[in-house]
mmCIF file of C-alpha atoms in Angstrom:
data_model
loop_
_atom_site.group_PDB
_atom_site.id
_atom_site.type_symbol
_atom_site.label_atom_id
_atom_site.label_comp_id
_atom_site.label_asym_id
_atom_site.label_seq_id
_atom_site.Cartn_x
_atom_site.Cartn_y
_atom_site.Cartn_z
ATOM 1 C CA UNK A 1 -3.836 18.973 -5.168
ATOM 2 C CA UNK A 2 -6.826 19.774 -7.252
ATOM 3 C CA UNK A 3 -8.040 18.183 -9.808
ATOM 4 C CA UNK A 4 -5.863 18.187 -13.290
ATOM 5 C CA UNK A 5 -7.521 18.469 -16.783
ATOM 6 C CA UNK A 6 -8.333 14.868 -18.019
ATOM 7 C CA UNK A 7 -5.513 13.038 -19.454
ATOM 8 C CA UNK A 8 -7.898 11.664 -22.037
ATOM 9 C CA UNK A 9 -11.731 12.196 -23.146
ATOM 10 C CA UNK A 10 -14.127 10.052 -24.795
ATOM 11 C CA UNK A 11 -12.522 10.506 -27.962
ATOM 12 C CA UNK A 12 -9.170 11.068 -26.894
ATOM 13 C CA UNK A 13 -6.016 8.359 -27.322
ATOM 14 C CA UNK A 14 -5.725 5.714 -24.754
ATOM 15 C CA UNK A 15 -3.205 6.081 -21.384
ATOM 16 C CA UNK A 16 -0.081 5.622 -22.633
ATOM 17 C CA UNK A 17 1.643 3.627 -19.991
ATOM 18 C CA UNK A 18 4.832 2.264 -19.551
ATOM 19 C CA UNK A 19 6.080 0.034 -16.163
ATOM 20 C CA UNK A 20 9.699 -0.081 -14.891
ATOM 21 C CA UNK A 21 10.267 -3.274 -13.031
ATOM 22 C CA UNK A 22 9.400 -6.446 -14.041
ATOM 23 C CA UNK A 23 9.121 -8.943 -11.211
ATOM 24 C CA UNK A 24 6.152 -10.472 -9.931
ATOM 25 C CA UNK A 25 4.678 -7.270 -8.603
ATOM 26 C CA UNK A 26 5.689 -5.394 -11.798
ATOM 27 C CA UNK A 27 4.038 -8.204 -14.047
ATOM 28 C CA UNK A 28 1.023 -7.457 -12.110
ATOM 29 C CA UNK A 29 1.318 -3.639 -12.809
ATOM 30 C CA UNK A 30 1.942 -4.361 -16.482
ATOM 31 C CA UNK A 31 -1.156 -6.996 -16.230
ATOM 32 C CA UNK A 32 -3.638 -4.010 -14.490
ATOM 33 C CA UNK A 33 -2.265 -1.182 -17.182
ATOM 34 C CA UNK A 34 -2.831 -4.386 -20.127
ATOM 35 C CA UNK A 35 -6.514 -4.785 -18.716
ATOM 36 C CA UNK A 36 -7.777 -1.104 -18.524
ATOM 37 C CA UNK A 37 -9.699 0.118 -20.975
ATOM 38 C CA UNK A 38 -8.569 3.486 -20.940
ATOM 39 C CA UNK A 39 -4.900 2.317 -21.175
ATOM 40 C CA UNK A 40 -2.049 1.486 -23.946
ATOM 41 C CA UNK A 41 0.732 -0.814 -22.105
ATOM 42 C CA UNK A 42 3.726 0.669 -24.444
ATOM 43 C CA UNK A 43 6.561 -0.223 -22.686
ATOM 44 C CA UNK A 44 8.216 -2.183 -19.754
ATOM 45 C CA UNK A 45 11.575 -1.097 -18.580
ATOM 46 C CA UNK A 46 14.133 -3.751 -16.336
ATOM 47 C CA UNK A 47 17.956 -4.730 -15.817
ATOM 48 C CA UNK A 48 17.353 -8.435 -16.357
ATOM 49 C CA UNK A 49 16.546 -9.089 -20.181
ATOM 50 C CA UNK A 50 15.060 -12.068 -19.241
ATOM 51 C CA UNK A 51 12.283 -10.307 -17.057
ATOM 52 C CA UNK A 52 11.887 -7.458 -19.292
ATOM 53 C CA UNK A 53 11.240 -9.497 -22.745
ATOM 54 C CA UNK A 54 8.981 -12.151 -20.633
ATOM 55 C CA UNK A 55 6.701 -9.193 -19.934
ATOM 56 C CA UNK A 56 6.887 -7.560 -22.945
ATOM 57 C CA UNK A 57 6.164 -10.373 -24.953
ATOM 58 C CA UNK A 58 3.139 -11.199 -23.020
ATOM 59 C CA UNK A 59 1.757 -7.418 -23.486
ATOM 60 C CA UNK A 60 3.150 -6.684 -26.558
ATOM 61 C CA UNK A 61 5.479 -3.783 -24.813
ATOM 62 C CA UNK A 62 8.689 -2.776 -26.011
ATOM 63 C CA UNK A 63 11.038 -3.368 -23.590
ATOM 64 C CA UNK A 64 14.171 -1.595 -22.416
ATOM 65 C CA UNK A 65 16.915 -1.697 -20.045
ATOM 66 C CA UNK A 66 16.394 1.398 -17.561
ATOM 67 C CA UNK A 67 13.606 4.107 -16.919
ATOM 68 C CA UNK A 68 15.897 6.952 -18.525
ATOM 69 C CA UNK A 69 15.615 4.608 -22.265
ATOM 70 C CA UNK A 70 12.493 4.308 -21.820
ATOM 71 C CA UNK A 71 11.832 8.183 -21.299
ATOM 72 C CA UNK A 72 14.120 9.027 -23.864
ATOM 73 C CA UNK A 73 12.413 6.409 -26.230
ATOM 74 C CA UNK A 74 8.856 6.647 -25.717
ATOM 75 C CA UNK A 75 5.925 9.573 -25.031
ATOM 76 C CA UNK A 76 4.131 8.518 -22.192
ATOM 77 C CA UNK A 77 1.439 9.564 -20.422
ATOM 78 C CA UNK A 78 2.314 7.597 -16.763
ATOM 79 C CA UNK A 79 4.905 5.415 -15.252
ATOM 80 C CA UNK A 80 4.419 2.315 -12.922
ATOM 81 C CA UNK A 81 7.029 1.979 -10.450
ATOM 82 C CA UNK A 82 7.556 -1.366 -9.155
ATOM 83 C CA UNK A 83 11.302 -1.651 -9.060
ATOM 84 C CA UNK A 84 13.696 -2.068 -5.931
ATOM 85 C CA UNK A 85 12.374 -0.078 -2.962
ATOM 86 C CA UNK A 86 15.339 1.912 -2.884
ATOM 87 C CA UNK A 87 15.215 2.738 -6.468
ATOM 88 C CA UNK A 88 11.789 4.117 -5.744
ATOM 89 C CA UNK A 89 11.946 8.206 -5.355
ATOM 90 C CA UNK A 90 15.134 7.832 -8.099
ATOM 91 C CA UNK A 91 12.577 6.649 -10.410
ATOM 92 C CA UNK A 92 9.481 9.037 -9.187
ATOM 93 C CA UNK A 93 11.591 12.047 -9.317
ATOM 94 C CA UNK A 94 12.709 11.335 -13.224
ATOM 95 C CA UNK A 95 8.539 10.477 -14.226
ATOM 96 C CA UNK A 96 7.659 13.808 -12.608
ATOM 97 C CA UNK A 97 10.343 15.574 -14.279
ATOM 98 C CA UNK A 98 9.234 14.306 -17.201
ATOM 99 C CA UNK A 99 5.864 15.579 -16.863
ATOM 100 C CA UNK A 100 4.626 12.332 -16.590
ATOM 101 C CA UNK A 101 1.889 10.601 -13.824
ATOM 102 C CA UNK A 102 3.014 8.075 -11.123
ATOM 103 C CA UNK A 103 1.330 5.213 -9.913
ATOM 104 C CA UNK A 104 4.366 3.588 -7.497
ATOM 105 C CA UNK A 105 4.921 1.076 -4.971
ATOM 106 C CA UNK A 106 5.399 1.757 -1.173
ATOM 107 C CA UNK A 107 7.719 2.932 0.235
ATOM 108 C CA UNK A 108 7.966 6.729 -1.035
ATOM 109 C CA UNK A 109 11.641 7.169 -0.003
ATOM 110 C CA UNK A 110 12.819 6.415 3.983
ATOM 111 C CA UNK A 111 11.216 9.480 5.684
ATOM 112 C CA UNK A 112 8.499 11.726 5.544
ATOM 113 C CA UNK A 113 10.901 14.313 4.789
ATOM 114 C CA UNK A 114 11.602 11.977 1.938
ATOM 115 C CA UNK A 115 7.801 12.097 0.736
ATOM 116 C CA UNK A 116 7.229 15.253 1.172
ATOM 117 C CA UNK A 117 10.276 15.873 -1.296
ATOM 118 C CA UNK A 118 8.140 14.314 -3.927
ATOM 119 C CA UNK A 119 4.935 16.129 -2.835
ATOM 120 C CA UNK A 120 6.839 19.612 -3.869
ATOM 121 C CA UNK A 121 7.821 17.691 -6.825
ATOM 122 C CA UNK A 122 4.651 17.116 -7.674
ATOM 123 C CA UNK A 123 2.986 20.208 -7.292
ATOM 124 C CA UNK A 124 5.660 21.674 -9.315
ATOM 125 C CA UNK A 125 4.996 19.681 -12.199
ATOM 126 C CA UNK A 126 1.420 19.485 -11.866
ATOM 127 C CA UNK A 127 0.990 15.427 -11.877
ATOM 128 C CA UNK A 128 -0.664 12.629 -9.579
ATOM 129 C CA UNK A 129 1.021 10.522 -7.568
ATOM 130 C CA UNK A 130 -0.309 7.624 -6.203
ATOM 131 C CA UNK A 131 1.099 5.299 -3.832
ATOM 132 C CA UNK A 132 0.091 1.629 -3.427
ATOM 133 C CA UNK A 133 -1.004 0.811 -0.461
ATOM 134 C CA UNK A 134 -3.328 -1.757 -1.973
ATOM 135 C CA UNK A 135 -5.208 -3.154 1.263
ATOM 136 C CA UNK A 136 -7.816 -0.320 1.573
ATOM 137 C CA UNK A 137 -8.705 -1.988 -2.260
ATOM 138 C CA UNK A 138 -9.088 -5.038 -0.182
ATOM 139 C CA UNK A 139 -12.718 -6.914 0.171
ATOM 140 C CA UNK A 140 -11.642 -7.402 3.665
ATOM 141 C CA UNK A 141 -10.655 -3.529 4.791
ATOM 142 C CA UNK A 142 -12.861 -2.098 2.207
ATOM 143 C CA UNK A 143 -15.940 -4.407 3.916
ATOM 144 C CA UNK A 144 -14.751 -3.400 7.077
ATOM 145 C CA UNK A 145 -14.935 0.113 6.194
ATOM 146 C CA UNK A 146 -18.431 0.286 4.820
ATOM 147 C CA UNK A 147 -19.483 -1.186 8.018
ATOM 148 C CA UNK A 148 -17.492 1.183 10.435
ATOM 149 C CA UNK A 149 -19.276 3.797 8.452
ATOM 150 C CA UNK A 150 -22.824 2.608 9.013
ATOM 151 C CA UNK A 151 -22.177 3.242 12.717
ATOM 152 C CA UNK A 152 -22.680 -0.397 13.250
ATOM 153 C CA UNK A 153 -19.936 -0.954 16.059
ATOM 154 C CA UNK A 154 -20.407 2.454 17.581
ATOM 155 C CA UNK A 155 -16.919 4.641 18.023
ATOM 156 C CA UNK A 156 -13.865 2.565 16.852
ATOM 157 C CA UNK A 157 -12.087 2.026 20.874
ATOM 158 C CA UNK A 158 -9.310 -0.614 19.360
ATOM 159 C CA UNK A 159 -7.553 -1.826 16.458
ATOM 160 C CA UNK A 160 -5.403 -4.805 16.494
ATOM 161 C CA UNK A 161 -3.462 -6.222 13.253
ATOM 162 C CA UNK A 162 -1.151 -9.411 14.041
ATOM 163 C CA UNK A 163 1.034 -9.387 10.545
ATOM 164 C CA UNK A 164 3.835 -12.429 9.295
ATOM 165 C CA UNK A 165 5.747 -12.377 6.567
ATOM 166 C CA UNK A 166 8.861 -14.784 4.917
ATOM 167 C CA UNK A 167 12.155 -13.203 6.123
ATOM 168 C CA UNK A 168 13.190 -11.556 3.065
ATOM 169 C CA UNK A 169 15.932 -12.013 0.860
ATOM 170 C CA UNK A 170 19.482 -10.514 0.858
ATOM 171 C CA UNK A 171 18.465 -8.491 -2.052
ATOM 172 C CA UNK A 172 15.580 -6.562 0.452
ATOM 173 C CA UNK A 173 16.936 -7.030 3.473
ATOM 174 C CA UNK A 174 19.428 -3.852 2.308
ATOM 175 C CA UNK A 175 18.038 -2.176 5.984
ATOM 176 C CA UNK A 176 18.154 -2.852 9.557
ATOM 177 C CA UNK A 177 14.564 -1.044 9.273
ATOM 178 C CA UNK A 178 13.543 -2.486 6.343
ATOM 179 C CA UNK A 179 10.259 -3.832 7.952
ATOM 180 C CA UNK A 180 8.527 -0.390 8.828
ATOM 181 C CA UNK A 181 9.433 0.648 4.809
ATOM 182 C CA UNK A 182 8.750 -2.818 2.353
ATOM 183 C CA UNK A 183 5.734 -4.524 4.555
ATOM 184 C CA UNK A 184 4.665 -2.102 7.103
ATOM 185 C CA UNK A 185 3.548 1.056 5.243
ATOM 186 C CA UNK A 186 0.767 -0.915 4.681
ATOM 187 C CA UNK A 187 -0.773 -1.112 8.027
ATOM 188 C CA UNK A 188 0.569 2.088 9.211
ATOM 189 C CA UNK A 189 -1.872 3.492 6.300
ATOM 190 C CA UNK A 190 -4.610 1.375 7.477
ATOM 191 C CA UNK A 191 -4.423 2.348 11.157
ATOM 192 C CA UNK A 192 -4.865 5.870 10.354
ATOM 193 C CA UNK A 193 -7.759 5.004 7.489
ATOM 194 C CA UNK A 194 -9.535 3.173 10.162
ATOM 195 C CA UNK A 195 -8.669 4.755 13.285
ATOM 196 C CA UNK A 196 -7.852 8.399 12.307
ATOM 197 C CA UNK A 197 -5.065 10.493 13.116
ATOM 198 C CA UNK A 198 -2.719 9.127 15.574
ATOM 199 C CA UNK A 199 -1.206 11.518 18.392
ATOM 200 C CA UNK A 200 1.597 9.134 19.796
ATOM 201 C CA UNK A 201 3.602 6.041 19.363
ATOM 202 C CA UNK A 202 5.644 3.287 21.756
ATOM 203 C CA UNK A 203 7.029 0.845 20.115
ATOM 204 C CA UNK A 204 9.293 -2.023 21.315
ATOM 205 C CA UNK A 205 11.442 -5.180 19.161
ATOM 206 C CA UNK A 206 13.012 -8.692 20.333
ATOM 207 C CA UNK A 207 16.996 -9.056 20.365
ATOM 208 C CA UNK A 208 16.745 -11.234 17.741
ATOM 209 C CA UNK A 209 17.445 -10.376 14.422
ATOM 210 C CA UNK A 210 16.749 -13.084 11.611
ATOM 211 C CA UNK A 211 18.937 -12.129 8.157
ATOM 212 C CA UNK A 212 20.400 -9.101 9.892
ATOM 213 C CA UNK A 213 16.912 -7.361 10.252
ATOM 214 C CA UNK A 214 14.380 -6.606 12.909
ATOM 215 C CA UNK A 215 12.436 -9.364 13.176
ATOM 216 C CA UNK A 216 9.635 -9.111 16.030
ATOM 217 C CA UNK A 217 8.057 -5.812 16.267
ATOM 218 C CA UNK A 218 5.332 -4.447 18.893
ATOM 219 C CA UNK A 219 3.835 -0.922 18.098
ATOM 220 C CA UNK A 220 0.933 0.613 20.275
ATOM 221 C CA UNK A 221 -0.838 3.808 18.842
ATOM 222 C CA UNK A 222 -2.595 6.413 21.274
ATOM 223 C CA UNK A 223 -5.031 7.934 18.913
ATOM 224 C CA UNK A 224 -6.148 11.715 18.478
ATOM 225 C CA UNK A 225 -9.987 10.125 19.124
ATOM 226 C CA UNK A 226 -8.695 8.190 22.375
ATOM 227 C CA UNK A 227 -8.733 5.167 20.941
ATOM 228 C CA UNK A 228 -5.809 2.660 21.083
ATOM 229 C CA UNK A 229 -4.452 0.934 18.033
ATOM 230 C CA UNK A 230 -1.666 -2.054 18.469
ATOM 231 C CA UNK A 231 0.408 -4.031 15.874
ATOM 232 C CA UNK A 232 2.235 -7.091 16.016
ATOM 233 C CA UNK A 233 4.855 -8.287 13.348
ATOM 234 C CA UNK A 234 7.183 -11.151 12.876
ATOM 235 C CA UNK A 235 9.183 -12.474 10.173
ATOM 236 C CA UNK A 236 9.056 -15.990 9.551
ATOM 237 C CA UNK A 237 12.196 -18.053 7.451
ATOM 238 C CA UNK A 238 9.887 -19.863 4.738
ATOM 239 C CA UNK A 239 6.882 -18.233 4.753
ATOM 240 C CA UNK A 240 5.458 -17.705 1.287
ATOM 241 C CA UNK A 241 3.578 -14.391 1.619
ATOM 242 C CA UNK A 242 2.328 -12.494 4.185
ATOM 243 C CA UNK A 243 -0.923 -12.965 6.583
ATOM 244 C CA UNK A 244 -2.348 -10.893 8.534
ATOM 245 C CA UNK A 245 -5.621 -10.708 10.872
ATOM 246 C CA UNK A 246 -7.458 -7.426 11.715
ATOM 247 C CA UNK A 247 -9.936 -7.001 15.199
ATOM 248 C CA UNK A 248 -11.824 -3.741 15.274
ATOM 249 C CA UNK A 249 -13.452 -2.940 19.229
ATOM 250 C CA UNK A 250 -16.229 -0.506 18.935
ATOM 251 C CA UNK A 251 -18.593 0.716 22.027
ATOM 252 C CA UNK A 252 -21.028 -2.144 21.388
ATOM 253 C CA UNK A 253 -19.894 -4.525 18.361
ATOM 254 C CA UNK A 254 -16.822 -5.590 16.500
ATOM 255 C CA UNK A 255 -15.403 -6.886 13.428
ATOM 256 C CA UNK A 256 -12.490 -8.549 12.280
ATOM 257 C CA UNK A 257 -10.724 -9.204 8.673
ATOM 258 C CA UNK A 258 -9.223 -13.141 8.394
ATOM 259 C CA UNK A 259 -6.052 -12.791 6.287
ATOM 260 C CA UNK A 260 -7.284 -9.275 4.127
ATOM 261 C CA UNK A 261 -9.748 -10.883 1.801
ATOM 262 C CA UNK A 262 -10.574 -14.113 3.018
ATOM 263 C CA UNK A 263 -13.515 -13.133 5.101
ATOM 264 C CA UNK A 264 -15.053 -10.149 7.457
ATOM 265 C CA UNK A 265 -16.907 -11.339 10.814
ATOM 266 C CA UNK A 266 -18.931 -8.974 12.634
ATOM 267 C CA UNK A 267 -21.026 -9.561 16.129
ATOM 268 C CA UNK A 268 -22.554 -7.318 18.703
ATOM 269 C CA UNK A 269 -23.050 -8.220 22.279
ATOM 270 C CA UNK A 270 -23.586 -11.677 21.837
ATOM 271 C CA UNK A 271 -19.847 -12.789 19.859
ATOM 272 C CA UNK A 272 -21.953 -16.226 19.376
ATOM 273 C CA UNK A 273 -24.527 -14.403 17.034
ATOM 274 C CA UNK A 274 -22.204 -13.662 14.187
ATOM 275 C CA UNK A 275 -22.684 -12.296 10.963
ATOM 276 C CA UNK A 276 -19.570 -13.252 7.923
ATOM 277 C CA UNK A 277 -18.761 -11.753 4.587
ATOM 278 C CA UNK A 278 -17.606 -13.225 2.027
ATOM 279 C CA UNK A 279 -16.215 -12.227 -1.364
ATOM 280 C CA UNK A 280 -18.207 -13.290 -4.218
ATOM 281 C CA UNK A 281 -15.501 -15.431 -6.223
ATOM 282 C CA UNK A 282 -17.258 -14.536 -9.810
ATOM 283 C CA UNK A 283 -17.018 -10.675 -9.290
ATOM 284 C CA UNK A 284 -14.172 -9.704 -6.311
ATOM 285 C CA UNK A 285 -12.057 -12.877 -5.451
ATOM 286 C CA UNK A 286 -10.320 -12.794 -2.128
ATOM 287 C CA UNK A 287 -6.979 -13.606 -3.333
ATOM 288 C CA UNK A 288 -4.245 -11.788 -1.998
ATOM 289 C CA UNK A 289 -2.927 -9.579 -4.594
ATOM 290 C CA UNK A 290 -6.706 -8.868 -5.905
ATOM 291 C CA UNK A 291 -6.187 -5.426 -4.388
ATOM 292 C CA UNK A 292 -3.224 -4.737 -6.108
ATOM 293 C CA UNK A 293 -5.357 -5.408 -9.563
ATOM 294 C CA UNK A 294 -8.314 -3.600 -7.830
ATOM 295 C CA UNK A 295 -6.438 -0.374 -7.013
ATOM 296 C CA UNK A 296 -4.901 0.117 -10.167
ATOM 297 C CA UNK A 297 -8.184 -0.227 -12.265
ATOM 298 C CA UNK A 298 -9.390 2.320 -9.587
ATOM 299 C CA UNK A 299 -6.191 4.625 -10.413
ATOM 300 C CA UNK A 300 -6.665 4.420 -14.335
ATOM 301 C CA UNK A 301 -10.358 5.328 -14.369
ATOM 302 C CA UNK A 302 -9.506 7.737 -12.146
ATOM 303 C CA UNK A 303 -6.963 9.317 -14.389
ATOM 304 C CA UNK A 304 -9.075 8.818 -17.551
ATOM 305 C CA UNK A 305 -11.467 11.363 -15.588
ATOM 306 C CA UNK A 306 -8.745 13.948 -14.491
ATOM 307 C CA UNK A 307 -9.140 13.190 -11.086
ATOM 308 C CA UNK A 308 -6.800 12.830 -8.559
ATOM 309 C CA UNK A 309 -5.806 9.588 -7.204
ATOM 310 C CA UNK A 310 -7.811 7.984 -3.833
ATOM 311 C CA UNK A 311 -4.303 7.426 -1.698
ATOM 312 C CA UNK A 312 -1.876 9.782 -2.853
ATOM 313 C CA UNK A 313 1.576 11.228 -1.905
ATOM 314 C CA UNK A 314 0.195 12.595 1.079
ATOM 315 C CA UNK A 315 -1.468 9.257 2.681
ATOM 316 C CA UNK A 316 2.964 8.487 2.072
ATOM 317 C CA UNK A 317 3.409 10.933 3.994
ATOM 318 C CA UNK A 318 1.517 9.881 6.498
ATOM 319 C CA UNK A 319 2.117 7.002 7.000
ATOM 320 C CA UNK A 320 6.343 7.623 6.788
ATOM 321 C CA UNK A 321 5.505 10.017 9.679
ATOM 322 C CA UNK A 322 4.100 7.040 11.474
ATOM 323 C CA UNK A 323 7.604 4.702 10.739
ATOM 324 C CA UNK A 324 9.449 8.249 11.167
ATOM 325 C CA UNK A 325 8.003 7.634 15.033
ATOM 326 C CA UNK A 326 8.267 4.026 15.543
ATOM 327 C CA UNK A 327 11.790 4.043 14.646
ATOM 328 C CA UNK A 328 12.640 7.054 17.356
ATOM 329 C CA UNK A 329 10.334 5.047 20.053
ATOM 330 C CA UNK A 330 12.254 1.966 19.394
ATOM 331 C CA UNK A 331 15.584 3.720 19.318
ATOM 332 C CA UNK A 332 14.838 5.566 22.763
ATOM 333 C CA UNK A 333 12.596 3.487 24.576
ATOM 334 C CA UNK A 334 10.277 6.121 25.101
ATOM 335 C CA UNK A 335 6.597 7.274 24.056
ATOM 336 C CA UNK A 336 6.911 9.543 20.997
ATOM 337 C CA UNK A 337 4.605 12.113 19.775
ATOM 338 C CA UNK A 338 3.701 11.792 16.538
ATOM 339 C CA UNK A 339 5.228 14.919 14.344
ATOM 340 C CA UNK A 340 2.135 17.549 13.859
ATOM 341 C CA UNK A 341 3.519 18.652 10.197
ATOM 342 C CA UNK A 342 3.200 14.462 9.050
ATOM 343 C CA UNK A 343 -0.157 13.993 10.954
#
């Protein structure tokens, strides 16, 4: 989509921005929106009252008890969507028809034919979407980036992510699947943003299911470029958040990202001669959810200017495609090509 006439100017009225959801995640929306300069925090929308009045008597939001009050109450400008992932495109689909912006959580619906959907909705109405998959707003990936684009490892020839999470609760664990949609769209956004577009998929799980739900996953990604991208997931009962370590091969050096932020290593020929990055803790932080903050500052400015958002509906619809493909490889036991129209 091209770019859309600035939502404000220098002398224009702030963002006015109102968040539906208000769990941890959607605290930290509110918290990002609170923060920007270019944005009003006006209103936060959830079922539980509790939640709802915590967070808008922190931000000094008016708070109601669905997205549809909220519309009905307040003129907004954009909409944060960090509710229930399957309350996701419900909530999309009533911001756009509103005429409103969209800055929402993964996953965009359970399909690419279900991002798409909000693509065409999008266009229609003339509004951003943009879809948060935070961990390109990362020091780690975003370190790791830079230095894949200074040529320093040569041509990327493998990418390998080992991922863990807590088993989630009965609340999330609504899904068989619900792995590839509420942790993996993550790293099936960063295998294309590091690796490019991918041509086919195998994937493979354990029998054992923990809370009903997949619970050991093995993907391997043939790449357009020839390279070969692999990714290894487990649920774990207890765990507290997820953590996740990143090896890039190139033709004559490599890198890898400890746990997103923590650190980036990088060596040549000699893996004993190694060079390490390390956020600075008075200006980035590597905590985990710093890319959540990071990304949504990016978004706002971004939509002060009139400019479309870095990761939009269509990285979504990417990266469904990718989960689209998994799921079918897993299901058949077979190689799948990756569909043309989501790559």
């Amino acid at each position: 989509m091209s770019a859309i006439r600035s939502t404000t100017s220098s002398a224009a009225p702030a963002i006015r921005v109102g968040v539906v959801g208000c769990g941890l995640v959607g605290s930290m929306h509110a918290e990002g929106a609170h923060a920007h300069p270019s944005v009003r925090l006006v209103a936060v929308a959830a079922p539980s009252p509790a939640n709802r009045t915590r967070i808008a008597e922190r931000f000094a939001a008016t708070p109601y008890e669905s997205l549809d009050h909220m519309l009905q109450s307040e003129s907004l400008d954009c909409i944060c969507v960090a509710s229930p992932d399957q309350t996701h495109i419900g909530h999309v689909e009533a911001a756009l028809a509103a005429g409103l912006h969209v800055f929402a959580e993964k996953p965009l619906g359970y399909s690419r034919c279900d991002a798409e959907a909000i693509a065409k909705s999008a266009e229609t109405s003339q509004r951003f979407v943009a879809v948060n998959y935070n961990r390109r707003h990362s020091f780690g990936y975003r370190t790791a980036q830079r230095i894949l684009n200074e040529g320093y490892c040569g041509e990327v020839r493998q990418i390998w992510i080992q991922v863990t999470d807590g088993t989630p609760p009965p609340h999330v664990a609504l899904r068989e699947d619900v792995v590839h949609w509420t942790l993996l769209g993550h790293h099936y956004d960063l295998i294309r943003w590091l690796g490019g577009p991918v041509a086919s998929i195998w994937a493979t799980t354990t029998p054992v299911r923990t809370a009903g739900v997949v619970a050991d996953l093995a993907v391997i990604f043939r790449m357009k470029s020839g390279a070969a991208a692999t990714l290894n997931v487990s649920y774990r009962d207890g765990q507290q958040r997820t953590t996740e370590r990143c090896e890039i091969v190139g033709e004559h050096g490599g890198l890898v990202v400890e746990d997103v932020s923590r650190r980036v290593i990088r060596f040549q020929s000699d893996p004993d001669h190694r060079e390490i990055f390390q956020a600075n803790p008075f200006t980035q932080g590597d905590q985990f959810y710093v890319s959540l903050r990071d990304h949504l500052d990016a978004f706002f400015t971004r939509l002060a200017a009139g400019l479309a958002p870095e990761i939009s509906v269509e990285d979504a619809i990417h990266a469904n495609a990718l989960a689209d493909a998994v799921i079918l490889s897993i299901n058949t036991s077979r190689e799948v090509a990756v569909d043309a129209a989501g790559e």
